[in-house]
Coordinates of C-alpha atoms in Angstrom, one line a residue:
M29 CA -53.5 110.3 -112.0
A30 CA -54.0 107.8 -109.5
D31 CA -57.3 107.5 -108.3
N32 CA -57.2 106.9 -104.4
T33 CA -60.8 107.1 -103.7
E34 CA -61.7 104.6 -101.3
K35 CA -64.2 102.2 -102.9
P36 CA -67.3 101.3 -101.0
G37 CA -66.7 98.3 -99.0
K38 CA -63.0 98.7 -99.1
G39 CA -62.6 101.6 -96.6
K40 CA -63.5 101.4 -93.0
P41 CA -66.2 98.7 -92.6
T42 CA -69.7 99.7 -91.9
R43 CA -70.6 98.5 -88.3
T44 CA -74.1 98.2 -86.6
Q45 CA -73.8 98.2 -82.9
A46 CA -76.8 97.1 -80.8
G47 CA -77.5 98.1 -77.4
A48 CA -76.3 95.4 -74.7
T49 CA -78.9 93.0 -73.4
S50 CA -79.5 93.6 -69.8
P51 CA -79.0 91.0 -67.4
A52 CA -81.4 88.5 -66.3
A53 CA -83.7 89.9 -63.6
A54 CA -83.5 88.0 -60.2
L55 CA -86.4 86.0 -59.5
P56 CA -88.2 86.5 -56.1
E57 CA -87.8 83.7 -53.9
G58 CA -90.3 81.0 -54.0
S59 CA -91.2 82.0 -57.8
I60 CA -92.8 79.3 -60.1
L61 CA -90.9 80.5 -63.1
S62 CA -87.5 79.6 -64.6
A63 CA -84.8 82.0 -65.4
G64 CA -85.6 81.3 -69.3
A65 CA -88.9 82.8 -68.7
L66 CA -87.6 86.4 -68.6
M67 CA -87.5 88.0 -71.8
P68 CA -84.1 89.7 -73.0
G69 CA -84.1 93.3 -72.2
A70 CA -87.2 92.9 -70.0
V71 CA -87.6 95.6 -67.4
G72 CA -88.6 94.2 -64.2
G73 CA -88.8 90.9 -65.3
A74 CA -91.6 88.9 -66.8
L75 CA -94.1 88.8 -63.6
A76 CA -94.1 91.2 -60.8
L77 CA -96.0 88.4 -58.7
G78 CA -97.6 91.2 -56.7
A79 CA -101.2 89.3 -56.2
D80 CA -102.5 89.8 -52.8
V81 CA -105.8 88.3 -51.5
S82 CA -105.8 89.7 -48.0
G83 CA -107.8 92.6 -49.0
E84 CA -110.7 90.4 -50.5
L85 CA -110.7 88.5 -47.3
A86 CA -111.0 91.4 -45.1
E87 CA -113.7 92.9 -47.1
L88 CA -115.8 89.5 -47.6
A89 CA -115.5 88.3 -43.7
P90 CA -117.7 91.0 -42.5
S91 CA -120.4 90.3 -45.2
F92 CA -120.6 86.7 -44.1
G93 CA -121.1 87.9 -40.4
D94 CA -124.1 90.3 -41.8
I95 CA -125.4 87.2 -43.7
L96 CA -125.4 85.3 -40.4
A97 CA -127.0 88.0 -38.4
S98 CA -129.6 88.6 -41.2
I99 CA -130.6 84.9 -41.2
G100 CA -131.0 84.7 -37.3
R101 CA -133.1 88.0 -37.5
G102 CA -135.1 86.5 -40.1
V103 CA -135.9 83.2 -38.0
A104 CA -136.7 85.6 -34.9
D105 CA -139.0 87.7 -37.1
S106 CA -140.7 84.8 -38.7
Q107 CA -141.2 83.2 -35.3
T108 CA -142.9 86.2 -34.0
A109 CA -145.2 86.4 -36.8
L110 CA -146.1 82.8 -36.3
D111 CA -146.9 83.5 -32.7
R112 CA -149.0 86.5 -33.6
G113 CA -151.0 84.7 -35.9
L114 CA -151.7 82.0 -33.3
V115 CA -152.8 85.0 -31.0
D116 CA -155.3 86.3 -33.6
T117 CA -156.7 83.0 -34.5
A118 CA -157.1 82.2 -30.8
T119 CA -158.8 85.4 -30.3
T120 CA -161.2 84.7 -33.3
L121 CA -162.0 81.6 -32.1
S122 CA -162.5 82.5 -28.5
Q123 CA -164.8 85.2 -29.6
S124 CA -167.1 82.5 -31.6
N125 CA -169.6 80.9 -29.5
I126 CA -171.4 77.7 -30.0
T127 CA -173.9 75.5 -28.0
V128 CA -172.6 72.3 -26.8
V129 CA -174.0 69.2 -24.7
T130 CA -172.0 69.3 -21.7
D131 CA -174.0 66.7 -19.5
V132 CA -176.3 63.8 -20.3
V133 CA -178.8 63.0 -17.5
Q134 CA -180.2 59.4 -18.3
E135 CA -183.0 58.0 -16.1
L136 CA -183.2 54.3 -15.9
N137 CA -186.2 52.1 -15.0
D138 CA -186.6 49.6 -12.3
D139 CA -184.6 47.1 -14.5
G140 CA -181.7 49.4 -14.8
L141 CA -182.5 50.2 -18.6
P142 CA -182.6 53.8 -19.9
V143 CA -185.9 55.4 -20.5
P144 CA -185.4 57.5 -23.7
S145 CA -188.2 59.9 -23.0
A146 CA -186.9 60.9 -19.6
T147 CA -183.3 61.5 -21.0
Q148 CA -182.3 65.1 -20.4
L149 CA -179.5 67.1 -22.1
V150 CA -177.6 69.6 -20.4
T151 CA -176.4 72.4 -22.9
Q152 CA -174.3 75.5 -22.5
N153 CA -173.1 78.3 -24.9
V154 CA -169.3 78.0 -25.0
S155 CA -166.6 79.4 -26.7
L156 CA -165.5 77.6 -29.9
I157 CA -161.7 77.6 -28.8
N158 CA -162.8 74.9 -26.3
F159 CA -163.1 72.4 -29.2
V160 CA -161.1 73.7 -31.9
R161 CA -157.3 74.3 -31.3
P162 CA -155.3 76.7 -33.3
T163 CA -152.0 75.1 -34.6
A164 CA -149.0 76.3 -33.3
H165 CA -145.8 76.0 -35.1
Q166 CA -142.2 76.7 -34.1
W167 CA -138.7 76.5 -35.4
S168 CA -137.2 73.6 -33.8
H169 CA -133.8 73.3 -35.7
V170 CA -132.0 76.0 -37.9
A171 CA -128.5 75.2 -38.9
L172 CA -125.8 77.3 -41.1
R173 CA -123.0 76.3 -43.3
M174 CA -121.2 79.1 -45.1
D175 CA -118.4 78.6 -47.6
M176 CA -116.0 81.3 -48.9
T177 CA -113.3 81.5 -51.8
V178 CA -110.9 84.3 -52.9
G179 CA -108.3 84.5 -55.5
A180 CA -106.1 87.3 -57.4
V181 CA -103.8 87.2 -60.3
D182 CA -101.1 89.9 -61.2
D183 CA -99.4 89.9 -64.4
E184 CA -96.7 92.5 -65.5
R185 CA -94.3 92.2 -68.8
G186 CA -92.1 94.7 -70.2
I187 CA -89.1 95.0 -73.1
S188 CA -86.9 97.9 -73.9
V189 CA -84.4 97.6 -77.0
N190 CA -81.6 100.3 -77.8
S191 CA -79.9 100.2 -81.3
K192 CA -77.3 102.6 -82.9
T193 CA -76.0 102.3 -86.6
K194 CA -72.7 104.3 -87.7
S195 CA -71.4 104.5 -91.1
A196 CA -68.1 106.8 -92.6
R197 CA -66.7 107.2 -96.1
A198 CA -63.7 109.2 -97.6
T199 CA -62.6 110.0 -101.3
N200 CA -59.4 111.5 -102.5
V201 CA -58.6 112.7 -106.0
G202 CA -55.2 114.5 -107.0
L203 CA -52.2 115.2 -109.7
F204 CA -49.8 112.6 -110.2
F205 CA -47.2 114.7 -108.0
G206 CA -49.7 115.7 -105.6
F207 CA -49.8 119.2 -106.2
L208 CA -53.2 119.4 -106.9
G209 CA -56.0 117.3 -105.1
I210 CA -59.6 116.9 -104.0
G211 CA -61.0 115.1 -101.0
V212 CA -64.5 114.1 -100.1
S213 CA -65.4 112.7 -96.8
S214 CA -69.1 111.8 -95.3
F215 CA -70.3 110.3 -92.0
K216 CA -73.7 108.6 -91.3
E217 CA -75.1 107.8 -87.9
K218 CA -78.8 106.3 -86.9
S219 CA -80.0 105.3 -83.5
T220 CA -83.2 103.4 -82.8
F221 CA -84.9 103.0 -79.0
R222 CA -88.0 100.8 -78.4
S223 CA -89.8 100.1 -75.0
E224 CA -93.1 98.2 -74.4
E225 CA -94.7 97.7 -71.1
S226 CA -98.1 95.6 -70.3
D227 CA -100.0 95.1 -67.0
F228 CA -102.9 92.7 -65.9
E229 CA -104.4 92.4 -62.6
S230 CA -107.5 90.0 -61.5
N231 CA -109.5 89.6 -58.3
W232 CA -112.3 87.4 -57.7
A233 CA -114.3 86.1 -54.8
E234 CA -117.4 83.9 -54.4
G235 CA -119.1 82.3 -51.4
R236 CA -122.5 80.3 -50.7
V237 CA -124.7 80.0 -47.5
L238 CA -126.5 76.7 -46.9
M239 CA -129.4 76.7 -44.3
D240 CA -131.3 73.6 -43.0
A241 CA -134.2 74.6 -40.8
L242 CA -137.2 72.6 -39.6
L243 CA -140.9 74.0 -38.7
Q244 CA -142.8 71.8 -36.6
P245 CA -146.3 71.8 -35.0
R246 CA -146.3 72.0 -31.2
N247 CA -148.2 69.5 -29.3
V248 CA -151.5 70.7 -27.7
D249 CA -153.7 68.9 -25.0
G250 CA -157.4 67.9 -25.9
F251 CA -160.2 68.6 -23.4
D252 CA -161.9 65.8 -21.2
P253 CA -165.1 64.5 -22.7
P254 CA -168.3 65.7 -21.2
A255 CA -169.2 64.1 -17.5
E256 CA -172.3 61.7 -17.8
V257 CA -174.4 61.5 -14.7
S258 CA -176.9 58.6 -14.4
I259 CA -180.0 58.6 -12.2
G260 CA -181.7 55.4 -11.7
P261 CA -181.8 52.2 -9.6
Q262 CA -178.6 51.7 -6.9
I263 CA -176.9 48.3 -6.0
F264 CA -175.8 47.8 -2.4
M265 CA -173.6 45.0 -1.3
A266 CA -172.9 43.8 2.2
L267 CA -170.0 41.3 2.5
G268 CA -170.3 38.9 5.7
S269 CA -167.7 37.2 7.6
V270 CA -165.4 34.6 5.9
Q271 CA -166.0 31.0 7.0
E272 CA -163.5 28.1 6.9
T273 CA -163.8 24.4 6.5
L274 CA -161.4 22.4 8.6
N275 CA -160.2 18.8 7.8
S276 CA -158.1 17.3 10.8
G277 CA -157.3 20.7 11.5
V278 CA -156.2 21.8 8.1
V279 CA -158.2 24.3 6.0
T280 CA -159.5 22.9 2.9
A281 CA -162.0 25.7 2.1
R282 CA -163.1 29.3 2.6
S283 CA -166.4 30.9 1.9
T284 CA -168.5 34.1 2.7
D285 CA -172.0 35.3 1.8
I286 CA -172.8 38.7 0.1
V287 CA -176.3 40.2 0.3
I288 CA -177.1 42.2 -2.8
T289 CA -179.7 44.9 -2.0
V290 CA -181.5 46.8 -5.2
R291 CA -183.3 50.1 -4.6
K292 CA -185.1 52.3 -7.0
A293 CA -184.4 55.7 -8.2
N294 CA -186.9 57.0 -5.3
G295 CA -185.4 54.7 -2.7
A296 CA -188.2 52.0 -2.7
V297 CA -187.3 48.5 -2.7
N298 CA -186.9 47.2 -6.2
P299 CA -188.3 43.4 -6.6
T300 CA -188.3 40.8 -9.1
V301 CA -185.2 42.2 -11.2
T302 CA -182.2 40.0 -12.5
I303 CA -179.0 40.5 -11.2
D304 CA -175.9 39.4 -13.0
V305 CA -172.8 38.6 -10.8
D306 CA -169.1 38.3 -12.0
P307 CA -167.4 36.3 -9.1
G308 CA -163.8 36.9 -10.1
P309 CA -161.5 34.0 -9.1
F310 CA -164.3 32.3 -6.7
D311 CA -167.0 29.8 -7.1
L312 CA -170.3 31.3 -7.1
S313 CA -173.8 30.1 -6.1
F314 CA -177.1 31.9 -5.6
A315 CA -179.4 31.1 -2.2
T316 CA -182.9 29.9 -3.2
A317 CA -183.7 29.2 0.8
D318 CA -184.8 31.7 3.5
G319 CA -186.7 33.6 1.2
F320 CA -184.4 34.4 -1.6
T321 CA -185.0 33.7 -5.1
G322 CA -181.7 32.9 -6.9
N323 CA -180.5 35.5 -9.0
T324 CA -183.9 37.3 -8.9
T325 CA -184.5 39.7 -6.1
N326 CA -187.2 38.9 -3.7
A327 CA -189.9 41.0 -2.3
A328 CA -187.4 43.1 -0.3
G329 CA -185.2 43.6 -3.4
Q330 CA -182.5 41.4 -2.3
C331 CA -180.8 38.3 -3.3
R332 CA -177.8 36.5 -1.5
I333 CA -174.9 34.8 -3.0
T334 CA -171.9 32.6 -1.6
L335 CA -168.6 32.7 -2.7
S336 CA -166.2 29.9 -2.1
R337 CA -162.6 28.6 -2.5
N338 CA -161.3 25.2 -2.3
I339 CA -157.9 24.7 -0.9
P340 CA -156.6 21.4 -2.1
S341 CA -153.3 21.3 -0.1
P342 CA -151.7 23.4 2.9
L343 CA -149.2 24.7 0.4
F344 CA -152.4 27.0 -1.1
Q345 CA -153.6 28.3 2.4
R346 CA -152.5 31.8 1.6
R347 CA -155.8 34.0 1.1
V348 CA -156.6 35.2 -2.5
R349 CA -157.9 38.7 -3.2
G350 CA -160.5 39.2 -5.9
T351 CA -163.3 41.7 -7.2
V352 CA -166.6 40.8 -7.5
T353 CA -169.2 42.7 -9.6
A354 CA -173.1 42.9 -9.6
T355 CA -174.8 44.4 -12.6
L356 CA -178.4 45.4 -13.2
G357 CA -178.6 46.9 -16.8
Q358 CA -176.2 49.9 -17.1
I359 CA -175.5 49.7 -13.3
E360 CA -172.4 48.1 -11.8
R361 CA -171.2 47.7 -8.3
S362 CA -168.0 46.1 -7.2
T363 CA -166.5 44.8 -4.1
T364 CA -163.1 43.4 -2.9
V365 CA -163.3 40.0 -1.3
S366 CA -160.5 38.0 0.3
L367 CA -160.6 34.0 0.6

């Protein structure tokens, strides 16, 4: 009896068939990936490249405007607080009174020197703010600089695999002449499907604000010092006419006399006091004749001086102006002379 059983491996061969690989997905225009970066069987490709920062920009832009407005209000509020503090300080100082000397009345003797026992101080009760000024501050410079950075990353990956396996077997057993026979057949099929996907998305934003501000004190003006009044002798100066010296019709010199009279504080004559004279650009001489006694006042409280100017050349005939000052102690009297 013949054995027609099909031996394993000699019948129809067993075949394993994998699912066809999907064609490479098309890359978006401008993509930074190459075609080889796409995985076989991937759904939608390796990267979706859907990152977009326009939303972050739209959300952050108003916040920077809010920061700018907040800083502006902060500067304005701080300046208001500084001004309010200045007003409060000035109010406190103005309500505090002190006694100060506003005038000094100094009596001088007949020689023009002060008499300490006769000196009087004029006082007044005044507000302290007249002498103590509160410091006023102001924001003289405020500058802002803002920087902003936003970014986004979107990553999507996927893979899908299909596989199918089929197998078949047939066995036949019979008599020699084929009258009696037994046949066995078997079939086997196996299918597998696997799919994986992953998504990743990241967004970030950062920024900074730099401020440069300068707070400075304001300039304030001071008060004038107290006025000083002196009571004592007085000096009077009487200027005479100008005399010219001629030589062959050419002016070679000019001169004038000044009578200096000194009176006491009560208006009486002040004799025998010494007068100092600054002649300025002119030559000076004191009279010792006609009842005058040089730089000491005579019985009438007077002394006479002569101012002169030599003119060596006609080129210098133009008159010269100068200031002449007479001094008695702390008392001075000046006049202008032209020779």
